[in-house]
Coordinates of C-alpha atoms in Angstrom, one line a residue:
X1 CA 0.0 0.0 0.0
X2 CA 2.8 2.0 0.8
X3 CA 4.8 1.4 -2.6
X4 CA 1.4 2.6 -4.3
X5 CA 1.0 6.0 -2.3
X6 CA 4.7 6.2 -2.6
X7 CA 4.2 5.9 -6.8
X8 CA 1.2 8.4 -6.7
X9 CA 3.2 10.7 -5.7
X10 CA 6.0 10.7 -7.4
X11 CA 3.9 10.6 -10.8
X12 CA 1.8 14.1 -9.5
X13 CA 5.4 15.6 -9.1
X14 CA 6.8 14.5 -12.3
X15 CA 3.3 15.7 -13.7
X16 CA 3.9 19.4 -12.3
X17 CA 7.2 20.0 -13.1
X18 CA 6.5 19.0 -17.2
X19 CA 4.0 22.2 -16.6
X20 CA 6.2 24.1 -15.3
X21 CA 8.6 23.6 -17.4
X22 CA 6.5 23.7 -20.5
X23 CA 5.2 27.0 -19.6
X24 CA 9.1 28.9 -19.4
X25 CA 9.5 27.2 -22.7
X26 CA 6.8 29.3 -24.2
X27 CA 7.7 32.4 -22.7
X28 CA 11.4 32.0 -24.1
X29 CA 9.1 31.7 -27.6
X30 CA 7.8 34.8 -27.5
X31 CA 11.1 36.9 -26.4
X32 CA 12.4 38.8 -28.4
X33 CA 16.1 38.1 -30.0
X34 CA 17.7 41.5 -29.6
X35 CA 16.9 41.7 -25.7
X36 CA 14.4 44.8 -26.1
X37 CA 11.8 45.5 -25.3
X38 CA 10.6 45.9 -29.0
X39 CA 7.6 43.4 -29.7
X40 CA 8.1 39.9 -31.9
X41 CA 6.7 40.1 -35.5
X42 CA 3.3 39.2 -35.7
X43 CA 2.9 35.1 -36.1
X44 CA -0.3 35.2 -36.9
X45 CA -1.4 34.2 -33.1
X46 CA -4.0 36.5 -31.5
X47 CA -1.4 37.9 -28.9
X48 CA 0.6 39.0 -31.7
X49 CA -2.3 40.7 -33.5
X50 CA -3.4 42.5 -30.1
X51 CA -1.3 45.5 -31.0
X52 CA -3.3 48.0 -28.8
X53 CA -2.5 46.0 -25.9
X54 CA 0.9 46.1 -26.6
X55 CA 0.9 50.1 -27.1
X56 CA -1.5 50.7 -24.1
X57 CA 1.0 48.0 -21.5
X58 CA 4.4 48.3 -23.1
X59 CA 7.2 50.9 -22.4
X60 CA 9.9 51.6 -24.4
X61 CA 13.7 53.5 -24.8
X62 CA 14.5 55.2 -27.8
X63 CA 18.1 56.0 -28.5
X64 CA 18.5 59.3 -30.5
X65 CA 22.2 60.1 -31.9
X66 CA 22.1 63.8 -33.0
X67 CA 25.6 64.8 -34.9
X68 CA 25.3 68.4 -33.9
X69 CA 22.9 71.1 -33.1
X70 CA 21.6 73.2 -35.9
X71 CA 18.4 74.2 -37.1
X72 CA 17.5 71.3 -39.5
X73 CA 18.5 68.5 -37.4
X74 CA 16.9 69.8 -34.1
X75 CA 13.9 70.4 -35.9
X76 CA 13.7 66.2 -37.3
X77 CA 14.4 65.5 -33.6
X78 CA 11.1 67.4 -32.7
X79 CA 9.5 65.6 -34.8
X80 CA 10.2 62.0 -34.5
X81 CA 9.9 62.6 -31.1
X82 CA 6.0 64.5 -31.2
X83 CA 4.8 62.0 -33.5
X84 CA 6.1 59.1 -31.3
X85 CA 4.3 60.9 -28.2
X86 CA 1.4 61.4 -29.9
X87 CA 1.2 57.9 -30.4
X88 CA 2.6 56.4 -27.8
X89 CA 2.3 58.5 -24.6
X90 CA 4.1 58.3 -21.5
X91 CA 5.3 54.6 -22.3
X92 CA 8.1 56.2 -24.6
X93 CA 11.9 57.1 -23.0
X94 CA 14.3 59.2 -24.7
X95 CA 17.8 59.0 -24.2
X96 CA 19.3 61.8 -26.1
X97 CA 23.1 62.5 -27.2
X98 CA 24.3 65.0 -29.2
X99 CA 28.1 64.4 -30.7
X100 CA 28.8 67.5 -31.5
X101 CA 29.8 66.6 -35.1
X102 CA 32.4 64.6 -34.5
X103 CA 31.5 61.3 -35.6
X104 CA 34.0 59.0 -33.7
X105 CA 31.7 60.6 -30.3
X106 CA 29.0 59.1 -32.3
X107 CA 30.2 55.6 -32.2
X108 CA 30.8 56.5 -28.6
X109 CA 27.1 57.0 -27.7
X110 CA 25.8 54.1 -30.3
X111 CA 27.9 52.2 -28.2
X112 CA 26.3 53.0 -25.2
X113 CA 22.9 52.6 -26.6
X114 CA 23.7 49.0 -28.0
X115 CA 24.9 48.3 -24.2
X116 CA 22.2 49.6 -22.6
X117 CA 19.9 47.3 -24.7
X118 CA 17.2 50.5 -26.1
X119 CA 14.5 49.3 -27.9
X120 CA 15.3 51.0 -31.3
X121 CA 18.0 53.9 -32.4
X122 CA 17.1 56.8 -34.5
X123 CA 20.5 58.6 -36.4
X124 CA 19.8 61.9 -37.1
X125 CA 22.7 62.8 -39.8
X126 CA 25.1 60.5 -41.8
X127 CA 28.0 59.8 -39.3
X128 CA 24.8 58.7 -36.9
X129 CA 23.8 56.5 -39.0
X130 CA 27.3 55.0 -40.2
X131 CA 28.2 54.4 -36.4
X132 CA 24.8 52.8 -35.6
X133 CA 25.1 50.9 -38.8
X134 CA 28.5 49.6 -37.5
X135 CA 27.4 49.2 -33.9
X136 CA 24.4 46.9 -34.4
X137 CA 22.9 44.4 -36.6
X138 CA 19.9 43.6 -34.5
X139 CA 18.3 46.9 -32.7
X140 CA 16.0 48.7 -35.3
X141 CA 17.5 51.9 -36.5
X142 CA 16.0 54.3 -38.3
X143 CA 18.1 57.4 -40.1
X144 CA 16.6 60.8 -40.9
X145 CA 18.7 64.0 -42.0
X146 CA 20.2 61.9 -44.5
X147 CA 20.6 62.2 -48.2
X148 CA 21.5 59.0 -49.9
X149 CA 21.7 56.1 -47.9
X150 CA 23.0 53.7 -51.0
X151 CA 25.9 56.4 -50.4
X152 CA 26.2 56.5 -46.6
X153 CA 26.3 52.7 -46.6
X154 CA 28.1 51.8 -49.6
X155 CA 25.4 49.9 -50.9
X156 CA 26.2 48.9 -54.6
X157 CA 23.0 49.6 -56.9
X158 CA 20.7 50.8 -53.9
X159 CA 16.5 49.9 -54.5
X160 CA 15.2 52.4 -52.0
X161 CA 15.8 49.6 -49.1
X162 CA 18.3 49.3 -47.1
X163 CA 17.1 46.0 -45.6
X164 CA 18.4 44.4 -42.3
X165 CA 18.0 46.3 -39.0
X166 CA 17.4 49.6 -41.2
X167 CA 15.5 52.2 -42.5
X168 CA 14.5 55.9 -42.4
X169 CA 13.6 58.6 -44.0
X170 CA 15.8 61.3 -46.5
X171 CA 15.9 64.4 -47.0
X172 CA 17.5 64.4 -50.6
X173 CA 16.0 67.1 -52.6
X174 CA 15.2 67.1 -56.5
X175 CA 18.6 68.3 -57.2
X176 CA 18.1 68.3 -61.4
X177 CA 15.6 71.2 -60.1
X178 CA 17.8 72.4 -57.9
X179 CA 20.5 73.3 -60.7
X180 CA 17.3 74.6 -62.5
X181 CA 16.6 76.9 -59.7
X182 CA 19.9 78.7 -60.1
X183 CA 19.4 79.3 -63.7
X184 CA 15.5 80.5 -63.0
X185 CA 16.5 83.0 -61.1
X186 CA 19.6 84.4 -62.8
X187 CA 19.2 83.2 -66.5
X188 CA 22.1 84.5 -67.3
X189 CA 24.8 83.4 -64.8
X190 CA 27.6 81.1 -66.4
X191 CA 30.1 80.5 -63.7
X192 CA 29.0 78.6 -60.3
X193 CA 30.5 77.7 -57.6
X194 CA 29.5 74.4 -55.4
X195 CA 30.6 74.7 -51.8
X196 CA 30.6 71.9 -49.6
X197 CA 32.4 69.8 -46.9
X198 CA 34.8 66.9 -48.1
X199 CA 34.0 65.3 -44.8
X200 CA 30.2 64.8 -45.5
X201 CA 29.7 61.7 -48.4
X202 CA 26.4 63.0 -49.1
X203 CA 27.6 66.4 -49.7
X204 CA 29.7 65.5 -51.8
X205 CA 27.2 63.3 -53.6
X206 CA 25.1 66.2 -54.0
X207 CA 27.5 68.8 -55.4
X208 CA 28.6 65.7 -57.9
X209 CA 25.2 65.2 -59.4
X210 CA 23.9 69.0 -59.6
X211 CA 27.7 70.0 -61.0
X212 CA 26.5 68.0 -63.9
X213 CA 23.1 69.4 -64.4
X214 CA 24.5 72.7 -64.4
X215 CA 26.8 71.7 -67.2
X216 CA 24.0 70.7 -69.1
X217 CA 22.3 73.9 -68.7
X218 CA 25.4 75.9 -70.2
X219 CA 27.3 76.9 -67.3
X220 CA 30.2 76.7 -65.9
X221 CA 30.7 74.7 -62.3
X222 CA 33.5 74.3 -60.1
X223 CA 33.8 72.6 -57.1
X224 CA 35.8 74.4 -53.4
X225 CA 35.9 71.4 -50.9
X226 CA 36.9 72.4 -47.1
X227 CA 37.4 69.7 -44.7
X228 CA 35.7 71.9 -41.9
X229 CA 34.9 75.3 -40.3
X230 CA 38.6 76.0 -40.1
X231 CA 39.3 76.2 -43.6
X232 CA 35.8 77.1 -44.6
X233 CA 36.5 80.9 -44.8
X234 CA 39.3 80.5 -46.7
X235 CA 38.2 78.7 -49.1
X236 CA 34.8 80.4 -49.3
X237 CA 36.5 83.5 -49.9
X238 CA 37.8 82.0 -53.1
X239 CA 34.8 80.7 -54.1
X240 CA 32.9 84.4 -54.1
X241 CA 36.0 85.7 -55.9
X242 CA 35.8 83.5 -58.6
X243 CA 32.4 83.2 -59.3
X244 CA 28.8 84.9 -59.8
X245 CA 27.0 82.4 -57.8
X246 CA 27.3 79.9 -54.9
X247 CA 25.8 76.7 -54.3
X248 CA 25.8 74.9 -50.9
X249 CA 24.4 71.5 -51.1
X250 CA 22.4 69.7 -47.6
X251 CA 25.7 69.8 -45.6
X252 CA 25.7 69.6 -41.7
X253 CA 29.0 72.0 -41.5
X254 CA 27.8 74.7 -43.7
X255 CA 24.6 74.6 -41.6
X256 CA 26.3 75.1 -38.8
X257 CA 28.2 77.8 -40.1
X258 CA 26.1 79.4 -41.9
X259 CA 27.4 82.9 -40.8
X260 CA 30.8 82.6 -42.0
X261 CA 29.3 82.2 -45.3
X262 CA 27.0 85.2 -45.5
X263 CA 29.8 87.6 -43.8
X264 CA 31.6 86.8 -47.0
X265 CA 29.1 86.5 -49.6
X266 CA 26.8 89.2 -49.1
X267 CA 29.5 92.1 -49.0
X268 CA 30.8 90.7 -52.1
X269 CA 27.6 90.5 -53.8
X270 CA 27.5 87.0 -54.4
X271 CA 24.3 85.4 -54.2
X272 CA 24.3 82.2 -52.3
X273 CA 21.9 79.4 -53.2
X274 CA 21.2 76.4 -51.0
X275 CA 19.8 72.8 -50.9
X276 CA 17.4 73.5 -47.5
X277 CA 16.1 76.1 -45.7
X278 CA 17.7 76.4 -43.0
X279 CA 21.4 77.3 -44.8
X280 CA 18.9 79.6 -46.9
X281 CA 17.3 81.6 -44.0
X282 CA 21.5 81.9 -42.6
X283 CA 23.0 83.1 -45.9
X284 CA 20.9 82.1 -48.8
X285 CA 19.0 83.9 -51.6
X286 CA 16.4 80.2 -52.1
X287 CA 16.2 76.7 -52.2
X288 CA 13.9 74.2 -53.1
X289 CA 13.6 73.0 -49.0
X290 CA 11.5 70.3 -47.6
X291 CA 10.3 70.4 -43.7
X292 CA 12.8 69.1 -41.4
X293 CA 9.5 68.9 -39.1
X294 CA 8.0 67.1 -41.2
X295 CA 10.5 64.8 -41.4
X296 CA 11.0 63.7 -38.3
X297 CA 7.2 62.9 -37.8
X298 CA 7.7 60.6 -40.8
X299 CA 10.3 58.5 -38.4
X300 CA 8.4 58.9 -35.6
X301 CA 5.3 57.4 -37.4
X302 CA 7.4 54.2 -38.5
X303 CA 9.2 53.7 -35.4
X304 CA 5.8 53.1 -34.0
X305 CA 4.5 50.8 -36.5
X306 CA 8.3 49.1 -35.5
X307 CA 7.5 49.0 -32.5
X308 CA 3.7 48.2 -32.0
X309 CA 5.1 44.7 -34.5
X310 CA 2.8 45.6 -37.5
X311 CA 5.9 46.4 -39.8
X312 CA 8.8 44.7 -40.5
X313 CA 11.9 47.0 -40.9
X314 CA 13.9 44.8 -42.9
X315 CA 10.8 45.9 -45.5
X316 CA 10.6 49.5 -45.2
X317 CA 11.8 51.3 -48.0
X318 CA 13.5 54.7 -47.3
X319 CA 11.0 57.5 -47.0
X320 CA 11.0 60.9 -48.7
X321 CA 8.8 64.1 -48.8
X322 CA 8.0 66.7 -50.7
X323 CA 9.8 70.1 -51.3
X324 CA 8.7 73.8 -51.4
X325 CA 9.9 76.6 -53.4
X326 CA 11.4 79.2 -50.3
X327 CA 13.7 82.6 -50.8
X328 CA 15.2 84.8 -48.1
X329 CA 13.4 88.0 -48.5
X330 CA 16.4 90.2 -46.4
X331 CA 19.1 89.2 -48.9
X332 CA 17.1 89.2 -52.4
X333 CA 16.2 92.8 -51.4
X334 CA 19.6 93.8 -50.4
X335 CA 21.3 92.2 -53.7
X336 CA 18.8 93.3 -55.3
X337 CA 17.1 90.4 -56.7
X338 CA 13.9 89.9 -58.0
X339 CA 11.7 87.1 -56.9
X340 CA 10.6 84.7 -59.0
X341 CA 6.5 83.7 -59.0
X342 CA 5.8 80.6 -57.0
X343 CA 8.4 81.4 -54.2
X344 CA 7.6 81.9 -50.5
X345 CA 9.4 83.8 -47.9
X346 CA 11.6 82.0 -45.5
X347 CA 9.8 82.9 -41.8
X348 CA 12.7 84.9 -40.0
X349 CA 13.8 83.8 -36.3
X350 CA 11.7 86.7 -35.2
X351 CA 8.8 85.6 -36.1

């Protein structure tokens, strides 16, 4: 009688401990692989498809590498950052860090991100997005602020998606219309200069591609390369003496300098086109600008279908948006210049 209790027993524990261990294996199932908090892809199981649980329960860090502070870039941030609020609420955390530009700092805080296991990355600029690039293969990352990511990456015959861990959004304006702006404006200008930072891939991108669209179009264009703001008078200075025009693609250094710039080109006369509109409003004459703002929200929105599970990053192609046609009012009426129709004044920091 004994033996049989005995055997009873033993078969109820053996019975409990297949439960319990049947139950951890099926919350290992559902963990994610990158150790976020970032939800699985949806399996098709009605947990998965619950995404407003998910939003309403979950809390989540968001990494955001900014390469420096200027108008453009601070303006994406806002953005990515309203439209994740407005989405998300208070179950978002931001952990912000700001390199200022110097992209080996940039590594630095990717480094610290991937460490301190956040949920997904954003890489405001270029270098933000080359460190995060080379600092992860498994967090979602998302890039804004950047021009060409086939170019940033190195990505031999680029389709619009970057696959893997990444995506984002760009800002690369239409820069065949770009080249067509100059000549709108000043129809009869022949010799152009393109100023930009060597550092910056993207600039140098740019001033490649609307270099030859200007050639096209009759004119002369050379290119003045600095390799950052310690050489950028210099070589500005050159620039305005040798030519009737400027150009001064996207570029993160220029934007931050944007003062150096006008305190040489305006005295000399030399009017200053740009490819956004924050360089415009600093020392330009127009540009064909999209909203930095604007932007950013565009992030934002897809980091939260990232992180609410109903999109697949490694699918996301890079997102772009559209362009307006903007002119600095204070520098066209100073030089002199008229307006073309179809143009609308850059608001001033006053205002």
């Amino acid at each position: 009688m004994r033996k049989k209790i005995l055997a009873l027993l033993l078969a109820g524990l053996m019975v409990m401990s297949m439960a319990a261990c049947g139950g951890n294996d099926s919350g290992n199932a559902n963990d994610g692989s990158t150790g976020s908090n970032t939800p699985a892809a949806d399996n098709g199981s009605s947990a998965a498809d619950d995404s407003t649980s998910d939003t309403a329960t979950g809390s989540y860090t968001i990494g955001i590498c900014q390469l420096m502070e200027h108008e453009a870039l601070d303006a994406a941030t806002k953005g990515f950052q309203d439209a994740l609020t407005d989405a998300l609420g208070d179950s978002i955390t931001y952990e912000y860090q700001n390199a200022q530009g110097d992209a080996a700092t940039c590594a630095t805080i990717i480094n610290g991100f991937v460490s301190g296991g956040v949920d997904l990355i954003l890489a405001n600029a270029t270098p933000a997005l080359q460190a995060a690039a080379a600092g992860t293969s498994e967090i979602p990352i998302l890039g804004t602020s950047v021009t060409e990511y086939g170019v940033a990456l190195s990505i031999d015959d680029f389709d619009g998606t970057v696959g893997g861990n990444i995506s984002g959004t760009s800002d690369l304006a239409p820069l065949a219309e770009q080249a067509a702006m100059i000549k709108e404006w000043l129809p009869d200008v022949q010799n152009i200069g393109l100023l930009y930072c060597s550092a910056e891939q993207n600039s140098q991108y740019q001033v490649d591609v609307v270099k030859a669209e200007l050639e096209k179009l009759g004119c002369k264009a050379t290119l003045y390369a600095f390799s950052d703001s310690n050489d950028l008078s210099a070589v500005c200075t050159t620039a305005a003496s040798e030519n009737e025009v400027l150009y001064v693609p996207t570029d993160n250094t220029a934007a931050n300098n944007t003062g150096i710039i006008d305190n040489i080109c305006r005295p000399a006369k030399v009017p200053v086109f740009c490819g956004e509109e924050g360089i415009a409003r600093g020392c330009g004459v127009a540009t064909l600008s999209i909203s930095y703002y604007d932007l950013g929200r565009t992030t934002g929105e897809m980091a939260v279908s990232i992180l609410n599970g109903k999109e697949d990053i490694s699918a996301m192609p890079i997102a772009y948006t559209t362009v307006t046609k903007k002119y600095n009012a204070d520098i066209c009426e100073e030089l002199g210049i008229t307006v073309p129709e179809g143009y609308e004044a850059i608001e001033t920091e006053e205002a």
